[in-house]
mmCIF file of C-alpha atoms in Angstrom:
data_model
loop_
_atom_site.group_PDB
_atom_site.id
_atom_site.type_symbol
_atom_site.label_atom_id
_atom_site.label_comp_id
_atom_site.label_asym_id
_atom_site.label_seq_id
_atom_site.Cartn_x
_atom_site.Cartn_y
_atom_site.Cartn_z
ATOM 1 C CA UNK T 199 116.481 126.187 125.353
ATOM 2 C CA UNK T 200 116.735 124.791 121.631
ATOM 3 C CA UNK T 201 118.601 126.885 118.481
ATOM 4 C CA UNK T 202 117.706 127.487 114.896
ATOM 5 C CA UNK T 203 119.435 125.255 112.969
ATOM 6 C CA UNK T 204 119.903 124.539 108.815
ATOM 7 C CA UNK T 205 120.015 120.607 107.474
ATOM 8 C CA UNK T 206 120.515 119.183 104.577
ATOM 9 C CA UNK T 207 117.395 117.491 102.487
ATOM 10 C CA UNK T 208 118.316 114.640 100.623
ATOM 11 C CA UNK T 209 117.699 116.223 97.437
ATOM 12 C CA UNK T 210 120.805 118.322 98.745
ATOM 13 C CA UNK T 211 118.927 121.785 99.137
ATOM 14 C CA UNK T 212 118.873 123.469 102.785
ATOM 15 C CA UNK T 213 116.108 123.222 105.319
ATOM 16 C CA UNK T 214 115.815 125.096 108.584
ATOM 17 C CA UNK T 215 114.204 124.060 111.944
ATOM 18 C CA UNK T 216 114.497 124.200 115.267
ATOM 19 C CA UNK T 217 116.846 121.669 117.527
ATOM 20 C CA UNK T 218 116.295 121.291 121.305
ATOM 21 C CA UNK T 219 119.434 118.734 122.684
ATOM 22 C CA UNK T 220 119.048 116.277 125.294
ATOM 23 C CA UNK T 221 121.637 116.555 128.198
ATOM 24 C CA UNK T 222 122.885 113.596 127.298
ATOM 25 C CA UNK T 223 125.376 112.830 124.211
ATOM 26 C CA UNK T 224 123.842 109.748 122.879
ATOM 27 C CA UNK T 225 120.173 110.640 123.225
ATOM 28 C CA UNK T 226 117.493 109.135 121.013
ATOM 29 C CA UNK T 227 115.822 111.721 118.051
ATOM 30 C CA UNK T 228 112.272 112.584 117.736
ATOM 31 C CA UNK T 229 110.744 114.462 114.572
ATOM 32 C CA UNK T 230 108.314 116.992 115.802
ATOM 33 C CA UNK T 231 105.596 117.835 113.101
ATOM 34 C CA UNK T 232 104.249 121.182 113.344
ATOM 35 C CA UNK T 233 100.284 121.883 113.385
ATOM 36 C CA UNK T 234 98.849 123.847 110.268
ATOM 37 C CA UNK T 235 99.819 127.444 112.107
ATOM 38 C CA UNK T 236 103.557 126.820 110.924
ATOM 39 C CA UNK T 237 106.325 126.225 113.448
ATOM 40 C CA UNK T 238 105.314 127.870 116.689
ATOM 41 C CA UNK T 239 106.617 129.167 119.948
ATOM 42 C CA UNK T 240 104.407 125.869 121.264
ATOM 43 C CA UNK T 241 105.793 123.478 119.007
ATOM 44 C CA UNK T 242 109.252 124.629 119.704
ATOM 45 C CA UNK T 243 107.929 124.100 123.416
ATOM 46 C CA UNK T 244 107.608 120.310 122.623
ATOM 47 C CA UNK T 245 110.854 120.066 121.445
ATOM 48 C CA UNK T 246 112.250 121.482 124.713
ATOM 49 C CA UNK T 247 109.972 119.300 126.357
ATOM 50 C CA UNK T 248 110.707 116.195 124.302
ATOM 51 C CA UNK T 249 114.923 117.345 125.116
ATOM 52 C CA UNK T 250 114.009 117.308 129.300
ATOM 53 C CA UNK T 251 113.016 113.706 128.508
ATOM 54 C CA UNK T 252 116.029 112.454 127.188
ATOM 55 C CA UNK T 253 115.353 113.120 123.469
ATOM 56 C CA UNK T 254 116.882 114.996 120.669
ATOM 57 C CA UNK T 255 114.044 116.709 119.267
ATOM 58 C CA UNK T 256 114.073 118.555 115.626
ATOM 59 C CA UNK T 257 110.994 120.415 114.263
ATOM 60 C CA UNK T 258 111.663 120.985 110.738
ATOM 61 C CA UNK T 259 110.165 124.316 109.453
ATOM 62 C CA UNK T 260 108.340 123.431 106.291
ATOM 63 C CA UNK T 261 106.255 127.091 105.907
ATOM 64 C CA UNK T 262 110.030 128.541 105.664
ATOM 65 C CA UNK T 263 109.257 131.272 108.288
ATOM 66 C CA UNK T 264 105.628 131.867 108.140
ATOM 67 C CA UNK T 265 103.640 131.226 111.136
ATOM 68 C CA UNK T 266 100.078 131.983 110.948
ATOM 69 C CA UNK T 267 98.387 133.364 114.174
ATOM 70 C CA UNK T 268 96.113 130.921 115.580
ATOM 71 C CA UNK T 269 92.748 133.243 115.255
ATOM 72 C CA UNK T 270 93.171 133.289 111.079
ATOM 73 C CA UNK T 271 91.859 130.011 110.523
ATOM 74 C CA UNK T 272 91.550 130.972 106.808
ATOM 75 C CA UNK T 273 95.016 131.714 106.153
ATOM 76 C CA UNK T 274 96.438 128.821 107.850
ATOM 77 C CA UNK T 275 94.088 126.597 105.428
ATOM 78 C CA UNK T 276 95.914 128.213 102.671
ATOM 79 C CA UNK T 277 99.195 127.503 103.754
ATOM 80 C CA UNK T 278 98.290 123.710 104.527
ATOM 81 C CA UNK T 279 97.004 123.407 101.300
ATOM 82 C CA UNK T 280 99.857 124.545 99.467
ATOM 83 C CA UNK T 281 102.242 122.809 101.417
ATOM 84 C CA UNK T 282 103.165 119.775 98.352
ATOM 85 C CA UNK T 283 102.884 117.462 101.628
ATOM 86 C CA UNK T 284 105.538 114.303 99.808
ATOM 87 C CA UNK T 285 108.128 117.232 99.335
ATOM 88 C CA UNK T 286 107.965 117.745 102.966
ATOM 89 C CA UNK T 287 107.658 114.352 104.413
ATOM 90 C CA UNK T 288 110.244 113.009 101.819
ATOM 91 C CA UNK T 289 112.713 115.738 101.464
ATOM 92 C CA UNK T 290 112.496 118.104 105.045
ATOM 93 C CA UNK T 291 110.786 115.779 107.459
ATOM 94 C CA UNK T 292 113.204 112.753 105.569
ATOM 95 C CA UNK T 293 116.645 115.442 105.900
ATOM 96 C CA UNK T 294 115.777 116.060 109.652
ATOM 97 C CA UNK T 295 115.585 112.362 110.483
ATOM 98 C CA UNK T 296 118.861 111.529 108.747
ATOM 99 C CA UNK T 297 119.876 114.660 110.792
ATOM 100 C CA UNK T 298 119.245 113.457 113.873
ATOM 101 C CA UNK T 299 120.152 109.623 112.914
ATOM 102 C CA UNK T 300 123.304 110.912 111.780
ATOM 103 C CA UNK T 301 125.520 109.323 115.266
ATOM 104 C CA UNK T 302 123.059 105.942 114.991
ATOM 105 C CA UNK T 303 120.790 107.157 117.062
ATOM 106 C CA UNK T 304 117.388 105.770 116.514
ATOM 107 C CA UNK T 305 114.978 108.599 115.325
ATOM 108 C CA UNK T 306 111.024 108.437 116.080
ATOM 109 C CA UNK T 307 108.519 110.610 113.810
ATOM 110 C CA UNK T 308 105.325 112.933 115.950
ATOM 111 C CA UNK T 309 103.164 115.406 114.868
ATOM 112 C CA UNK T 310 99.745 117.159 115.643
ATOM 113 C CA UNK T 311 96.986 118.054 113.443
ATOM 114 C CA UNK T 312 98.290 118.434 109.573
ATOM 115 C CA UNK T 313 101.811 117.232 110.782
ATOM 116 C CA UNK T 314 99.852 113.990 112.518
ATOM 117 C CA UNK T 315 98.788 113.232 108.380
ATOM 118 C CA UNK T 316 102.733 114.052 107.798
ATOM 119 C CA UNK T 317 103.503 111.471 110.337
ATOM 120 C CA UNK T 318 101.609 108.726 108.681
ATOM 121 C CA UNK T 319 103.269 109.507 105.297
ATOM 122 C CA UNK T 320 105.997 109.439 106.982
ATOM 123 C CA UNK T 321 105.545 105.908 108.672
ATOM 124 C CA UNK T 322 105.140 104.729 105.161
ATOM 125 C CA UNK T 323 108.195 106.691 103.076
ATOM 126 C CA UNK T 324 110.962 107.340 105.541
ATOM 127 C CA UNK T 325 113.243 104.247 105.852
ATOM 128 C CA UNK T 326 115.402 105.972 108.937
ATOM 129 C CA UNK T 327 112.805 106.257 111.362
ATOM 130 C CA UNK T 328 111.796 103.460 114.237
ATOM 131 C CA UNK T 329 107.922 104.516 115.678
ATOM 132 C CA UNK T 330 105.696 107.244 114.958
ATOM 133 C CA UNK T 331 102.935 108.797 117.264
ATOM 134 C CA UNK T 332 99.817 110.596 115.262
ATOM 135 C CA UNK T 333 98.166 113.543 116.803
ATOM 136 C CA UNK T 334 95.006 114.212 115.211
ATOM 137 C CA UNK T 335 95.839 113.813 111.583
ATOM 138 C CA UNK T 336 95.020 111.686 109.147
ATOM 139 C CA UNK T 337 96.126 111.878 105.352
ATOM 140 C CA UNK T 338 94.051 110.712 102.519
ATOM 141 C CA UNK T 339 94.214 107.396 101.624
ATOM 142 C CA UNK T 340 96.045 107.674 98.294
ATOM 143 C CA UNK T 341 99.273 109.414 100.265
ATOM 144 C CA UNK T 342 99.329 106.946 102.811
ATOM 145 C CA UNK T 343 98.025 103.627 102.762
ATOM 146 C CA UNK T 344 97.861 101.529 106.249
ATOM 147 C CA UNK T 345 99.364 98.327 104.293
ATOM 148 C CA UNK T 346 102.356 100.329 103.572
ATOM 149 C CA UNK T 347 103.112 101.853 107.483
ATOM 150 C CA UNK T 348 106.658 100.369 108.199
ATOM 151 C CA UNK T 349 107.074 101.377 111.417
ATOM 152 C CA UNK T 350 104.974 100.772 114.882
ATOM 153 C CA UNK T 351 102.597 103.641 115.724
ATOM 154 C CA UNK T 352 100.874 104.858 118.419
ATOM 155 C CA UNK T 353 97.762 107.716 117.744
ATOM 156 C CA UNK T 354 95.912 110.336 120.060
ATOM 157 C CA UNK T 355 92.366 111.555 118.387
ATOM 158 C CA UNK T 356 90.066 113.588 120.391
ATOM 159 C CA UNK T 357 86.261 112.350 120.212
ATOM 160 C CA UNK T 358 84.766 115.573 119.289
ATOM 161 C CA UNK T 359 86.958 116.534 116.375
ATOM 162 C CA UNK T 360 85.042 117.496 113.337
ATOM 163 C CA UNK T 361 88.432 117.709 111.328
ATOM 164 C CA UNK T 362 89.964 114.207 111.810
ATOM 165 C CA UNK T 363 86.362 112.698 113.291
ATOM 166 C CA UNK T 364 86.053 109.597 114.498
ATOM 167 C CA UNK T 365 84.407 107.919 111.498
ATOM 168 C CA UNK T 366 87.657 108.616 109.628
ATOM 169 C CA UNK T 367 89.612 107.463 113.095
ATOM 170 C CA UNK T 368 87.521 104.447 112.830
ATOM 171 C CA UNK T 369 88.636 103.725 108.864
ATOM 172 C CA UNK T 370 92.147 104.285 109.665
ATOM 173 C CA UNK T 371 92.198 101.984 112.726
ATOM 174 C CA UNK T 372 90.679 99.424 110.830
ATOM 175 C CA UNK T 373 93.022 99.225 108.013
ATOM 176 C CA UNK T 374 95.799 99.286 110.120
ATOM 177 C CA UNK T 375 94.378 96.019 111.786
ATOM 178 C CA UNK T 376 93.486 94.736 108.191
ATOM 179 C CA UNK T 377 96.604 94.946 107.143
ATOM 180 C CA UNK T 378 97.945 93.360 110.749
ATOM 181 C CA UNK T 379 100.279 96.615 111.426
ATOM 182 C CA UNK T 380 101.526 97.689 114.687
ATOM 183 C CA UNK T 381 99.151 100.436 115.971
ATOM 184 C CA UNK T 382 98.082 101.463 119.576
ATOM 185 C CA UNK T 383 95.428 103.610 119.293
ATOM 186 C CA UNK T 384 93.818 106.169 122.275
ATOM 187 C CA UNK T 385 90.905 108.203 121.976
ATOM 188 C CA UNK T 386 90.085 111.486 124.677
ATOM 189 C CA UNK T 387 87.021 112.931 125.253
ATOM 190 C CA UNK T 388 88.597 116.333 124.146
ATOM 191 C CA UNK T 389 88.815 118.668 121.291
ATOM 192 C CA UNK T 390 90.718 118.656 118.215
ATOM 193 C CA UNK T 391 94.161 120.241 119.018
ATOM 194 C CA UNK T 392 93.608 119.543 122.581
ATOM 195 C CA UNK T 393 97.215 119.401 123.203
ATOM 196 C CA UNK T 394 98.209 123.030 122.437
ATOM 197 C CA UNK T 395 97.919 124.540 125.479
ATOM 198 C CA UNK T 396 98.200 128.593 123.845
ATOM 199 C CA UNK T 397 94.544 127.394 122.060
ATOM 200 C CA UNK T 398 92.615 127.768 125.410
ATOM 201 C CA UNK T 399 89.243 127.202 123.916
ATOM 202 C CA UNK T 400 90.531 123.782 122.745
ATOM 203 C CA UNK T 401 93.296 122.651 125.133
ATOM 204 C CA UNK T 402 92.358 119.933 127.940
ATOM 205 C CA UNK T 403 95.640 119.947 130.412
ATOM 206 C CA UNK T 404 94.570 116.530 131.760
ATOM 207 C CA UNK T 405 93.946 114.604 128.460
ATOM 208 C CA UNK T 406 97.148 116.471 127.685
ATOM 209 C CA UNK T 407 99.089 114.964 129.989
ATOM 210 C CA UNK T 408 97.919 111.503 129.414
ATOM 211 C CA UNK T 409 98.796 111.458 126.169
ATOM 212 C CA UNK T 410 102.290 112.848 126.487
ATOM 213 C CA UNK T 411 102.764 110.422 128.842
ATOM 214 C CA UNK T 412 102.048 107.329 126.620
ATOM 215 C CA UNK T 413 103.942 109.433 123.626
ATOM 216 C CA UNK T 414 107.180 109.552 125.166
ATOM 217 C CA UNK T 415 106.669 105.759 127.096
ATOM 218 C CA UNK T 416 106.187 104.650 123.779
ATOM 219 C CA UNK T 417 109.276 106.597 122.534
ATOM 220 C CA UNK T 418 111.155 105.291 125.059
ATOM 221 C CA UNK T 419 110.231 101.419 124.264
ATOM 222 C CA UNK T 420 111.296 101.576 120.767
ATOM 223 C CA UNK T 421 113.759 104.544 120.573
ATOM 224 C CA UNK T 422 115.780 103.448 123.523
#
């Protein structure tokens, strides 16, 4: 359904992702952050998905080209950790917003597992967007501070995540409240990555679709 396309970072070097277009013209954007596998066939799926609901949707590539199959758990640690995370979320994830903001469309920022961290850097250092939505990710403290989250956010975190547990859910939800920021919060009795559905040992269809449900409502609200 979507196309390869190339954008323009703001430092003016290329970036590639993947584009899925609403049907119609003046469709809101949405920012899809891949997971720490790289930009997959299920990501792209999102982006389709997100397009069926009446939303531009751009998943920026920032492993240029590698994806890591999901059973190499080691390798996709690697790439995660030398991904220089404000390069991407300033710079790629920055470029595809402007990208898809470029008609005055209003552009919203999502992303699961190391791109839900993105997503909160993202809420704090990308002036084009309007609303985020965090999937299981949470960055450290010193890349993202709650005080400094510009936008309103809405979060999914799974209850029996031993990645982004909920002791660090806990810390992040309250510092958003501490510093009186715009955050809806929702946790599922589920797994970490419980949206993928390709991960069948992790993927729970019906906390799933509860969640994409209350993603793209909450799109919809601020996004128009």
């Amino acid at each position: 359904m979507g196309t390869a396309i190339t954008f323009k970072r703001p430092d003016g070097k290329d970036a590639s992702g993947y584009l899925a277009n609403a049907a119609r013209g003046n469709a809101p954007g949405v920012v899809v952050i891949q997971e720490w596998w790289g930009l997959s066939d299920q990501i792209k799926g999102l982006c389709d998905r997100f397009a069926l609901a009446g939303f531009d949707a751009l998943a920026p590539d920032l492993y240029k080209g590698k994806v890591v199959p999901y059973h190499d758990m080691d390798a996709a640690g690697k790439e995660m950790n030398s991904l220089d995370f404000m390069d991407a979320t300033t710079q790629t994830v920055r470029g595809a917003t402007q990208y898809l903001s470029r008609n005055g469309a209003k552009v919203g920022l999502t992303g699961f597992c190391l791109g839900g961290a993105v997503t909160i850097i993202g809420a704090t250092k990308i002036p084009e967007l309007a609303a985020g939505v965090v999937f299981y990710g949470i960055p450290p403290e010193q890349a993202a501070k709650p005080a400094d989250v510009k936008i309103p956010l809405q979060a999914h975190f799974a209850n029996k995540d031993d990645w982004c547990t909920p002791q660090l859910v806990d810390g992040f939800e309250n510092g958003m409240k501490a510093a009186g920021k715009s955050l809806e919060l929702f946790r599922y009795d589920a797994e970490h990555a419980f949206v993928n559905e390709q991960r069948q040992a992790v993927h729970d269809r019906e906390a799933a679709e509860l969640a994409w449900g209350r993603a793209t409502e909450f799109f919809r609200k601020h996004l128009g």
